[in-house]
Each structure stands twice: as C-alpha cells, then as structure tokens.
XYZ file of C-alpha atoms in Angstrom:
171
model
C 36.169 -3.423 5.002
C 34.024 -6.243 3.791
C 32.480 -6.599 6.908
C 31.520 -2.699 6.982
C 30.060 -2.974 3.768
C 28.021 -5.613 5.043
C 26.836 -4.500 7.628
C 25.645 -1.075 5.707
C 23.862 -2.943 3.281
C 22.376 -5.561 5.812
C 21.118 -1.994 8.045
C 19.897 0.183 5.566
C 16.170 0.293 5.303
C 14.948 -1.381 2.280
C 13.478 1.005 -0.929
C 9.685 0.457 -0.556
C 8.209 -0.361 -4.043
C 6.510 2.609 -4.461
C 9.809 4.353 -4.181
C 10.748 2.182 -6.919
C 8.156 2.789 -9.297
C 8.725 6.510 -8.941
C 12.010 6.099 -9.629
C 11.143 4.426 -12.858
C 8.577 6.511 -13.804
C 10.637 9.623 -13.663
C 12.820 8.478 -16.804
C 9.794 7.885 -19.079
C 7.777 10.832 -21.072
C 4.473 11.737 -18.694
C 1.266 14.422 -19.569
C -0.741 14.206 -16.337
C -4.055 16.220 -15.241
C -3.746 17.985 -11.772
C -5.886 20.211 -9.791
C -6.045 21.717 -5.918
C -9.233 19.638 -5.025
C -11.317 16.948 -6.630
C -14.985 17.980 -5.684
C -16.278 20.874 -7.222
C -19.825 22.470 -6.657
C -22.068 23.413 -9.935
C -20.889 26.951 -11.581
C -17.651 27.024 -9.402
C -14.395 27.327 -11.854
C -12.194 24.473 -11.813
C -8.404 25.516 -12.481
C -6.776 22.383 -14.447
C -3.004 22.099 -14.520
C -1.346 20.077 -17.542
C 1.817 18.950 -16.754
C 4.734 17.743 -18.141
C 7.928 15.446 -17.638
C 10.011 14.677 -20.028
C 12.105 12.157 -18.405
C 15.459 12.311 -18.780
C 15.185 13.700 -22.329
C 14.327 16.980 -23.903
C 11.933 18.147 -26.192
C 11.455 20.462 -29.176
C 7.235 20.210 -28.810
C 4.471 19.031 -27.173
C 0.892 18.307 -28.693
C -2.019 17.721 -25.692
C -5.640 16.399 -26.665
C -7.769 16.261 -23.746
C -11.641 14.936 -23.567
C -14.093 16.247 -21.406
C -17.856 16.234 -20.960
C -19.428 19.059 -22.815
C -22.762 18.592 -20.920
C -21.102 18.772 -17.540
C -18.327 21.309 -17.659
C -17.219 23.987 -20.483
C -13.944 26.150 -20.743
C -14.573 29.833 -19.565
C -13.595 32.525 -21.651
C -10.219 32.722 -21.805
C -9.922 29.902 -19.542
C -6.877 28.147 -21.950
C -3.757 29.651 -20.377
C 0.022 28.965 -21.569
C 2.732 27.103 -19.587
C 6.047 29.197 -19.150
C 8.000 25.583 -20.612
C 7.907 25.884 -24.406
C 8.361 29.481 -26.051
C 4.975 29.657 -28.744
C 1.889 27.719 -27.945
C 0.347 27.888 -31.776
C -2.759 26.093 -31.160
C -4.928 26.950 -28.290
C -8.388 25.393 -29.032
C -11.382 24.288 -27.460
C -14.356 22.310 -29.352
C -17.563 22.598 -27.007
C -19.797 20.316 -29.591
C -17.269 17.267 -28.826
C -15.525 18.221 -25.804
C -12.043 18.399 -26.904
C -9.464 20.665 -25.910
C -6.265 20.826 -28.455
C -2.747 22.802 -26.986
C 0.411 22.499 -28.936
C 3.881 24.090 -27.794
C 6.683 24.297 -29.566
C 10.324 25.758 -28.291
C 12.838 27.698 -30.119
C 15.994 26.481 -31.152
C 18.044 27.380 -28.423
C 15.498 27.091 -25.945
C 14.551 23.226 -25.709
C 12.612 21.724 -22.698
C 13.668 18.956 -20.094
C 12.144 17.904 -17.113
C 9.054 18.880 -15.630
C 7.086 22.249 -15.791
C 3.629 23.323 -16.248
C 2.546 23.236 -19.795
C -0.550 24.684 -19.172
C -4.129 25.701 -17.419
C -7.550 24.814 -17.942
C -10.098 27.115 -16.339
C -13.170 24.738 -16.620
C -16.885 25.440 -15.270
C -19.156 23.178 -14.089
C -22.685 23.350 -15.104
C -23.998 20.888 -14.216
C -24.313 17.876 -11.250
C -23.127 14.790 -12.633
C -20.914 12.970 -9.887
C -18.191 11.698 -11.408
C -16.923 12.891 -14.783
C -13.520 12.219 -16.450
C -11.189 14.568 -18.229
C -8.831 12.182 -20.383
C -5.667 12.616 -22.399
C -6.066 11.448 -25.778
C -3.420 8.743 -25.962
C -2.830 5.626 -27.737
C 0.551 4.629 -27.484
C 3.926 5.232 -27.642
C 4.839 6.433 -31.139
C 1.151 7.405 -32.403
C 1.191 10.635 -34.116
C -2.337 10.441 -34.383
C -3.000 11.410 -30.327
C -1.066 13.549 -27.558
C 2.720 13.754 -27.819
C 6.205 14.701 -26.721
C 8.371 14.917 -29.363
C 12.309 14.354 -28.599
C 14.737 16.838 -29.338
C 17.501 14.678 -30.571
C 15.217 12.019 -32.751
C 11.991 13.639 -33.686
C 10.090 10.936 -32.072
C 7.059 11.205 -29.912
C 8.248 9.895 -25.922
C 5.341 10.384 -24.458
C 4.854 6.415 -22.396
C 2.554 7.588 -19.652
C -0.763 9.798 -19.356
C -2.420 10.367 -15.892
C -5.820 11.731 -16.093
C -8.438 12.882 -13.806
C -11.482 12.248 -12.345
C -13.835 15.248 -11.114
C -16.879 14.845 -8.522
C -19.506 17.759 -9.178
C -21.821 18.141 -6.228
C-alpha cells in the first residue's frame, strides 16, 4: 500500500503557483471590476461589472466606492444598475464633479449572500481620448469602515481583504 501511495504522489503533476494562489484568493473577501474588453472608442458605452467574492463567509451587506476621471468618463443616464445578490440597494449615487460612485447593498434577514456574484453594473461613456484611465475601488485596508466594505453576517466585521481595480484604454 505504501508503494502505491508513493507512486501516486510522485507521478501526480505538481500544483502550479498560479493554482495555489487562486485557491488562497477564493478564501478572502474580494471586490473586482471587470469589462468585456479593455480598449474603447470615444462615445462608446463601457459596461463595468462589479463582482463580489465573499470567500467562505456570508455577508449582510456591501459598500463599494469607485473613483474615476470625470474628464474622460461619464456615467450614462440610468447607468447604475443594481445586481441580484443582495435584497436592497439603498445607495446608488454618482458625484460627477469628484468622479465618485457609491453603491450600498444589504440583505434581508433570511437571505444573506455567500459566494461570488454580480453586485452591480456601471455603464460609462468615454467622452474624451486620454489613453489609459483607471477605475479604482476605494480600499484602505481590512477593517477600515470609511472605504469599501463587505460586512460579515456572523460578526458585522469588514471581511474585505483584496480589490481588483481596472485600467481602461480610450482611443
């Protein structure tokens, strides 16, 4: 039996570092920004998907604050679209002067969220050619309550540990 075990262990392919990293990342609270493509033309609509991954824990709510350059991008009318992972979205606002978007979602008592899902979609319009422009999730570190947060059900603590920002190319 020991010989069979040794042969199996020695002949299995080694787990790549990327695979190990992905396995570790799935255990932490994360907010990420995603788009179908990276480069956009002036006047083109840019659908930015805000995804949440709670890792292995459940959340009662989430706050996401995103910074963008209002000289290059604008949120389209009706461009903040709530996701379906949380029951209510009491805050969905845009400060066009400062280039800030704030979205808050909360769950009902019987329907907490655990896993990965689409928190919101933000439809931007590229209004000027600028080359690269960042979209940045406001994140000052785990436990900070004055930035983006994922509120854990059991403890009401912030479990957000990682954000994935986005850089768009406007050409």
